[in-house]
Amino acid sequence: MKLKKLELYGFKSFAQRTEIVFDEGITGIVGPNGSGKSNIGDAVRWVLGEQSAKTLRGASMSDVIFNGTQKRKPLSYCEVSLVFDNDDHALAMEAAEVMVTRRVYRNGESEYYLNRTACRLKDVVDLFRDTGIGKEGYSIIGQGRIDEILSRKSEDRRQVFEEAAGIVKFKARKEEADKKLQRTLENLERVDDILDELTKRLKPLEEQSRNARVYLELSTELKDLDLNLFLIRSDRARARLSELESELLTVQTILADTESNLTDKTTRRDETQNRIDQLEEAITRARTELMECAEHVHESQKKLSALQSRRETRSENRQRIVREQEEAQERLAEIEKDHVRIQADVEKQHSLIADAEQILRATQEAAEKAQAKEKEADAALETQKAAVIDQMNRLSDVRNDKTRLNTMQAQMETRLTEIEESSGALQEQEAALREALTAVEKQLETENQHQQQCQEKLAQARQASDEADTAYANLRADVEKQSADMQAAASRHNVLTEMTRDMEGYNMAVRRAMTYAKQRGLTGVKGVLAQLMTVPQAYETAIDMALGAAQQNIVTDTEETAKELINYLRQNRLGRATFLPMSAIRGKTLYGNERNALKLPGCLGVASELVQCAPEYRGIVENLLGRTVIADNLDHGIPIMRAGNHAFRLVTLEGDVMHSGGSMTGGSAQSKVSNLLSRERELKELTAKLQTGRAELDKCRQELTQCQQTAQEKRQKVSDAVNALHQQEIAVAREQARRESVFADLNTHLQRMQETEQARVQLHQSLEDIRQQLETIEHQRTGAQGDQSAMEQKTIEMQNALVKARAEASAENDRLMVRTLQLSDLRHGLSDLERDEAHAQQDQAQILREQERREQLLHEMDELDAIDENDMKREEAESARRQKEQLRQESAAQAIEQRRAQAQSDLRDILSDMENLHEAYNRDSEKLHKTELAKARIEGDQKNLQNRIWDTYKLTYAGAEEFRRTPFDEKESDCRAAELQGQIRALGTVNVGAVEEYAETKARVDDLTAQQQDLKRAEMDLRELIERLLIQMRSTFVENFSKMQGYFAETFMRLFGGGHAELKLMDPDDPLNCGIEVNAQPPGKKLQLLSLLSGGERALTAIAILFAMLKLKPTPFCILDEIEAALDDANIGYYADYLKEYSKGTQFIVVTHRKGTMERCNSLFGVAMEEQGVSRMVSVSLQDYQE
């Protein structure tokens, strides 16, 4: 078996249909980076079943479909096919050639084909099983494998060896078994916990169920006593309330009189209090004025003290200012002496500066003259140098021009000879190109006609394919809808079946009784009433309301059978149930005159006549429903009941009930999800629906298969038409390219002929110009050589003059520097004297200003003393006047206080009278309050009693009247009620549903115990499986690792041309978990770890390991994707030679860009990206690479 061909269409960057034919030996895939070489390896990996988009270097599987460029639209699907030569029948198929195809659409739909026949991914995997070919094998080796071997992580490196040793599948099964074991242990622990909890609850539940029965008996007796006590005490309370209301009226009259007297006294008290308040305000005003007058007297005294204090302070300040004036006069005398001395020094310094400035000006003039002479000499020398350089440049240019023109003359003469010789050959080539262009245009026209025909066929095929796809999609949607409906019906059927089997919806007593009857084989138990009759859907609600709880009644043949079941329920405390013995129950019907009501509008009939049942159960049905009439609604039901004198029962279709005697029941009711009456009917309907639906679904699925085959055939025709059009487009493009090539060659040829003629004329003219230029240049060179000697002599003379001028200028500059420094020192001295003079003047001015300020202060102090003297006299007079006013106001305040004392005496008399009235009012009010409290207490007690009776029994006084007993001993009954309450309290919290809960809990404990045993057995089985897998993994890994060690040592010596290498388990006692060391000893080096080798040696060692793995797990072909990228040129040779030798038994496809590898290839294919984003295969010459 070998790989023959790879076909790609729309896969990643291969937008066009591409075919690669592989020869035996080594096939090389070359091309620049980014051209799409590695996409070929990805295509092979993908078609073999790779499901990971990440492995294919994408984010999702749709990324493998060509996504379009600026010039091309995206494709809707991609397709890759691998063709194998199967002459040796290595693949389990009879065909000599096997094609594996994978196609994926943008909607995510994926298809697989074997020899163009649709198949599953599993079929493709099974086909290549045990052949070494597959996405997990070593048929595709990329740079990632090298990285895994060289990884510093032991888990990455170990994974490579485990895959090679073939234990990965066992390891996966072990990990899956470990997970199952963990889940089993978790489930076992959860079941144990639940069992412990339920077991703890069983005994308390049993005790609670016994307490519940006692509780119900005590509660019934207590209810009767409570209600009669309630009636007696309510009657007593009503009589007492009547007496209290009469007492309230008498007390309220007395209180009204007392309130009238209190009102009069209150008016007099308020008037007297107002008079007292007015006098209080007058006293307050008088006292306020008196206090203000006293404050004014005190304020005058304070002002006099302040004025005296200010006069004393000013006297002290005046003495201090006089002393400061005397000190300032002394300082002014000293400043005047310093001023005279500084003026003399300044005049002397000015004289010295004037002399120094005159000397400095003379020195500057001499220095400037010397510098001017130096500049003139320097400028003259620079001018002369420039002239000499210009002359030398002109002479050099002349020589260069002569050399250049001589060279050009020789080249032009040679070129002219070549042009004249090639003119004849160009004319012959022109004729041949014109003939070729005519032939190509004729062939292109033929190919264009063929292309138009292919396009028409493709359009027809696409239209037919779209129609078939549409029909297939519509039919598939119908099938899916039918399938969903069938699944929903089947699910509902299963639910109803389970509910019927488990008697879901029936109370516990009925379920237990029926279970007991089945276990005992009691043939006399016929079943539950709801299961023994069939009710039309329209009457289900009405019959449900008519029967009520009777639907769950159990039908038996005789009273004895019913008695046995009742005894069973009683003995096991399983609750109560109603039984219908067929031998005892007789049917009931409407009387003759009552049946006249059935003729009225809206009457649908008698309920017993509207349901179906076996003849033997007709008596029971008539007993329960024989006197029940069904009407459509209440509007019609009321006249019907009136016509029957309310002697029977009527039920409407909506569930409203009119009872015999006239009472009515109705309103809204929640719909019952699991109606007992509709369950059997719905089961029958679903059974019929499932039978019919399955037949229709099978028929639709057959039609869908046929439609799918038709759509596939149409798509195949489209594919064939696309391929034909693609081939024709290639032919047209090829002919267009040939025409454009020939046309371009002809235009180029004509242009060359024209250019050749123009060049010949230009060359003749240029040769004549060059001869004239050479004569002129020779004359210029002779004159320039004579002028250059004279200019060089003049330059030497100018250089001597410049040296002399520079020496004179330097001496004058030195003298100027000395004079400048002397003048600077004199000016600094003058600045210091002027600064001292300024400081002295500032001090003198400051002292004079201070003297003026002191004189001003003394003058102001004299004025202030005069003002303060006048103020003191005025304040003394004002203080005497205010003291007299203070005495007058004190006398007026004493008179007002005497009037206020009289008013306060009157107020005390009035308050004494009011206090007596208040005491009488309070006594009467307290009596009224006590009476009201007694009434409220009795009413509250009565209300609480009523609320308790309502909360406990949901009865009012009128409802409790039905339970009244006469005679009734209140005292004895009260004691008995207390005794009953004590017994109920002694029971504690009672769970009434404990009996049913106990039975359910017991059943669940039994079920969980069975589950616990199953889980323990599963745990043992999983542990045995894990142990077997570990033994198998260990033996397989040790055996294959031992073989790999030998293969690696042999391959290493072959690749390195000598040396030694070994694979070593770091812990041989634990081969499945220990690390793996790679030790290598290249020729001429010592044995060392892989990580210590050079980069190239490490890469070549990793390649040796991969080849050892290939020997361990041989594969018919192998794709190597740039695994030698890290090798140097020397190691490339070793690698390529070994690859060449190994290719005798294995077919290699090598993606590479290394020359050494290309040279060993039997054939080369190039991948180019001439259009941005689109890869295409190009022919590559082996000879070009070898050269």
JSON list of C-alpha atoms in Angstrom, two decimals, residues 570-671:
[
{"chain": "A", "resi": 570, "resn": "ARG", "atom": "CA", "xyz": [-56.81, -1.31, 60.03]},
{"chain": "A", "resi": 571, "resn": "GLN", "atom": "CA", "xyz": [-54.24, -3.81, 61.27]},
{"chain": "A", "resi": 572, "resn": "ASN", "atom": "CA", "xyz": [-51.43, -2.06, 59.43]},
{"chain": "A", "resi": 573, "resn": "ARG", "atom": "CA", "xyz": [-52.77, 1.45, 60.16]},
{"chain": "A", "resi": 574, "resn": "LEU", "atom": "CA", "xyz": [-52.59, 2.34, 56.48]},
{"chain": "A", "resi": 575, "resn": "GLY", "atom": "CA", "xyz": [-55.57, 4.69, 56.41]},
{"chain": "A", "resi": 576, "resn": "ARG", "atom": "CA", "xyz": [-59.13, 4.32, 55.19]},
{"chain": "A", "resi": 577, "resn": "ALA", "atom": "CA", "xyz": [-60.69, 3.39, 51.86]},
{"chain": "A", "resi": 578, "resn": "THR", "atom": "CA", "xyz": [-64.22, 2.94, 50.49]},
{"chain": "A", "resi": 579, "resn": "PHE", "atom": "CA", "xyz": [-65.28, -0.37, 48.92]},
{"chain": "A", "resi": 580, "resn": "LEU", "atom": "CA", "xyz": [-68.17, -1.13, 46.57]},
{"chain": "A", "resi": 581, "resn": "PRO", "atom": "CA", "xyz": [-69.30, -4.80, 46.93]},
{"chain": "A", "resi": 582, "resn": "MET", "atom": "CA", "xyz": [-71.13, -5.81, 43.75]},
{"chain": "A", "resi": 583, "resn": "SER", "atom": "CA", "xyz": [-73.27, -8.23, 45.74]},
{"chain": "A", "resi": 584, "resn": "ALA", "atom": "CA", "xyz": [-74.68, -5.48, 47.99]},
{"chain": "A", "resi": 585, "resn": "ILE", "atom": "CA", "xyz": [-74.94, -2.37, 45.85]},
{"chain": "A", "resi": 586, "resn": "ARG", "atom": "CA", "xyz": [-77.97, -1.82, 43.64]},
{"chain": "A", "resi": 587, "resn": "GLY", "atom": "CA", "xyz": [-78.42, 0.76, 40.93]},
{"chain": "A", "resi": 588, "resn": "LYS", "atom": "CA", "xyz": [-80.51, 3.94, 41.25]},
{"chain": "A", "resi": 589, "resn": "THR", "atom": "CA", "xyz": [-82.49, 5.61, 38.50]},
{"chain": "A", "resi": 590, "resn": "LEU", "atom": "CA", "xyz": [-84.73, 8.64, 38.00]},
{"chain": "A", "resi": 591, "resn": "TYR", "atom": "CA", "xyz": [-88.41, 8.21, 38.71]},
{"chain": "A", "resi": 592, "resn": "GLY", "atom": "CA", "xyz": [-90.97, 8.50, 35.95]},
{"chain": "A", "resi": 593, "resn": "ASN", "atom": "CA", "xyz": [-92.00, 12.11, 36.55]},
{"chain": "A", "resi": 594, "resn": "GLU", "atom": "CA", "xyz": [-88.32, 13.15, 37.13]},
{"chain": "A", "resi": 595, "resn": "ARG", "atom": "CA", "xyz": [-87.31, 11.95, 33.67]},
{"chain": "A", "resi": 596, "resn": "ASN", "atom": "CA", "xyz": [-89.56, 14.60, 32.14]},
{"chain": "A", "resi": 597, "resn": "ALA", "atom": "CA", "xyz": [-86.87, 17.13, 33.09]},
{"chain": "A", "resi": 598, "resn": "LEU", "atom": "CA", "xyz": [-84.45, 15.41, 30.69]},
{"chain": "A", "resi": 599, "resn": "LYS", "atom": "CA", "xyz": [-86.43, 16.80, 27.74]},
{"chain": "A", "resi": 600, "resn": "LEU", "atom": "CA", "xyz": [-85.66, 20.41, 28.61]},
{"chain": "A", "resi": 601, "resn": "PRO", "atom": "CA", "xyz": [-83.05, 22.39, 26.56]},
{"chain": "A", "resi": 602, "resn": "GLY", "atom": "CA", "xyz": [-79.42, 21.93, 27.62]},
{"chain": "A", "resi": 603, "resn": "CYS", "atom": "CA", "xyz": [-79.98, 18.55, 29.27]},
{"chain": "A", "resi": 604, "resn": "LEU", "atom": "CA", "xyz": [-77.41, 16.05, 27.97]},
{"chain": "A", "resi": 605, "resn": "GLY", "atom": "CA", "xyz": [-78.71, 12.97, 29.80]},
{"chain": "A", "resi": 606, "resn": "VAL", "atom": "CA", "xyz": [-78.26, 10.88, 32.92]},
{"chain": "A", "resi": 607, "resn": "ALA", "atom": "CA", "xyz": [-74.61, 10.53, 33.95]},
{"chain": "A", "resi": 608, "resn": "SER", "atom": "CA", "xyz": [-74.77, 6.72, 34.29]},
{"chain": "A", "resi": 609, "resn": "GLU", "atom": "CA", "xyz": [-76.05, 6.44, 30.71]},
{"chain": "A", "resi": 610, "resn": "LEU", "atom": "CA", "xyz": [-73.23, 8.64, 29.31]},
{"chain": "A", "resi": 611, "resn": "VAL", "atom": "CA", "xyz": [-70.36, 6.46, 30.58]},
{"chain": "A", "resi": 612, "resn": "GLN", "atom": "CA", "xyz": [-69.32, 3.01, 29.36]},
{"chain": "A", "resi": 613, "resn": "CYS", "atom": "CA", "xyz": [-68.45, 0.02, 31.52]},
{"chain": "A", "resi": 614, "resn": "ALA", "atom": "CA", "xyz": [-68.71, -3.77, 31.60]},
{"chain": "A", "resi": 615, "resn": "PRO", "atom": "CA", "xyz": [-72.27, -5.07, 32.26]},
{"chain": "A", "resi": 616, "resn": "GLU", "atom": "CA", "xyz": [-71.30, -6.50, 35.64]},
{"chain": "A", "resi": 617, "resn": "TYR", "atom": "CA", "xyz": [-70.32, -2.99, 36.88]},
{"chain": "A", "resi": 618, "resn": "ARG", "atom": "CA", "xyz": [-73.45, -1.25, 35.57]},
{"chain": "A", "resi": 619, "resn": "GLY", "atom": "CA", "xyz": [-75.22, -1.52, 38.96]},
{"chain": "A", "resi": 620, "resn": "ILE", "atom": "CA", "xyz": [-72.38, 0.25, 40.75]},
{"chain": "A", "resi": 621, "resn": "VAL", "atom": "CA", "xyz": [-72.24, 3.00, 38.12]},
{"chain": "A", "resi": 622, "resn": "GLU", "atom": "CA", "xyz": [-76.02, 3.51, 38.35]},
{"chain": "A", "resi": 623, "resn": "ASN", "atom": "CA", "xyz": [-75.82, 3.54, 42.15]},
{"chain": "A", "resi": 624, "resn": "LEU", "atom": "CA", "xyz": [-73.35, 6.46, 42.04]},
{"chain": "A", "resi": 625, "resn": "LEU", "atom": "CA", "xyz": [-74.52, 8.27, 38.90]},
{"chain": "A", "resi": 626, "resn": "GLY", "atom": "CA", "xyz": [-78.06, 6.98, 38.25]},
{"chain": "A", "resi": 627, "resn": "ARG", "atom": "CA", "xyz": [-79.62, 10.04, 39.88]},
{"chain": "A", "resi": 628, "resn": "THR", "atom": "CA", "xyz": [-77.16, 12.57, 38.45]},
{"chain": "A", "resi": 629, "resn": "VAL", "atom": "CA", "xyz": [-78.13, 14.60, 35.38]},
{"chain": "A", "resi": 630, "resn": "ILE", "atom": "CA", "xyz": [-75.58, 16.30, 33.07]},
{"chain": "A", "resi": 631, "resn": "ALA", "atom": "CA", "xyz": [-76.39, 19.78, 31.65]},
{"chain": "A", "resi": 632, "resn": "ASP", "atom": "CA", "xyz": [-74.35, 22.02, 29.43]},
{"chain": "A", "resi": 633, "resn": "ASN", "atom": "CA", "xyz": [-74.39, 25.05, 31.78]},
{"chain": "A", "resi": 634, "resn": "LEU", "atom": "CA", "xyz": [-76.14, 26.54, 34.84]},
{"chain": "A", "resi": 635, "resn": "ASP", "atom": "CA", "xyz": [-78.48, 28.66, 32.73]},
{"chain": "A", "resi": 636, "resn": "HIS", "atom": "CA", "xyz": [-80.11, 25.46, 31.51]},
{"chain": "A", "resi": 637, "resn": "GLY", "atom": "CA", "xyz": [-79.42, 23.52, 34.71]},
{"chain": "A", "resi": 638, "resn": "ILE", "atom": "CA", "xyz": [-81.59, 25.72, 36.97]},
{"chain": "A", "resi": 639, "resn": "PRO", "atom": "CA", "xyz": [-84.83, 25.16, 34.98]},
{"chain": "A", "resi": 640, "resn": "ILE", "atom": "CA", "xyz": [-84.06, 21.42, 34.81]},
{"chain": "A", "resi": 641, "resn": "MET", "atom": "CA", "xyz": [-83.67, 21.18, 38.60]},
{"chain": "A", "resi": 642, "resn": "ARG", "atom": "CA", "xyz": [-86.86, 23.15, 39.15]},
{"chain": "A", "resi": 643, "resn": "ALA", "atom": "CA", "xyz": [-88.70, 20.82, 36.82]},
{"chain": "A", "resi": 644, "resn": "GLY", "atom": "CA", "xyz": [-87.44, 17.87, 38.90]},
{"chain": "A", "resi": 645, "resn": "ASN", "atom": "CA", "xyz": [-88.33, 19.58, 42.21]},
{"chain": "A", "resi": 646, "resn": "HIS", "atom": "CA", "xyz": [-84.63, 19.40, 43.22]},
{"chain": "A", "resi": 647, "resn": "ALA", "atom": "CA", "xyz": [-85.04, 15.67, 43.81]},
{"chain": "A", "resi": 648, "resn": "PHE", "atom": "CA", "xyz": [-81.85, 14.62, 42.01]},
{"chain": "A", "resi": 649, "resn": "ARG", "atom": "CA", "xyz": [-78.33, 16.01, 41.49]},
{"chain": "A", "resi": 650, "resn": "LEU", "atom": "CA", "xyz": [-77.23, 18.03, 38.40]},
{"chain": "A", "resi": 651, "resn": "VAL", "atom": "CA", "xyz": [-73.67, 18.66, 37.16]},
{"chain": "A", "resi": 652, "resn": "THR", "atom": "CA", "xyz": [-72.68, 21.01, 34.31]},
{"chain": "A", "resi": 653, "resn": "LEU", "atom": "CA", "xyz": [-69.90, 20.45, 31.80]},
{"chain": "A", "resi": 654, "resn": "GLU", "atom": "CA", "xyz": [-67.91, 23.17, 33.61]},
{"chain": "A", "resi": 655, "resn": "GLY", "atom": "CA", "xyz": [-68.10, 21.27, 36.92]},
{"chain": "A", "resi": 656, "resn": "ASP", "atom": "CA", "xyz": [-70.81, 23.29, 38.71]},
{"chain": "A", "resi": 657, "resn": "VAL", "atom": "CA", "xyz": [-72.98, 21.07, 40.96]},
{"chain": "A", "resi": 658, "resn": "MET", "atom": "CA", "xyz": [-76.64, 21.53, 41.99]},
{"chain": "A", "resi": 659, "resn": "HIS", "atom": "CA", "xyz": [-77.40, 19.16, 44.87]},
{"chain": "A", "resi": 660, "resn": "SER", "atom": "CA", "xyz": [-80.73, 17.58, 45.69]},
{"chain": "A", "resi": 661, "resn": "GLY", "atom": "CA", "xyz": [-82.41, 19.83, 48.19]},
{"chain": "A", "resi": 662, "resn": "GLY", "atom": "CA", "xyz": [-81.33, 23.03, 46.38]},
{"chain": "A", "resi": 663, "resn": "SER", "atom": "CA", "xyz": [-77.72, 23.73, 47.50]},
{"chain": "A", "resi": 664, "resn": "MET", "atom": "CA", "xyz": [-75.19, 24.64, 44.77]},
{"chain": "A", "resi": 665, "resn": "THR", "atom": "CA", "xyz": [-71.43, 24.29, 44.47]},
{"chain": "A", "resi": 666, "resn": "GLY", "atom": "CA", "xyz": [-69.37, 26.05, 41.84]},
{"chain": "A", "resi": 667, "resn": "GLY", "atom": "CA", "xyz": [-66.75, 28.62, 40.90]},
{"chain": "A", "resi": 668, "resn": "SER", "atom": "CA", "xyz": [-63.27, 28.25, 39.49]},
{"chain": "A", "resi": 669, "resn": "ALA", "atom": "CA", "xyz": [-61.20, 25.12, 39.98]},
{"chain": "A", "resi": 670, "resn": "GLN", "atom": "CA", "xyz": [-57.65, 24.29, 39.01]},
{"chain": "A", "resi": 671, "resn": "SER", "atom": "CA", "xyz": [-57.40, 21.80, 36.18]}
]
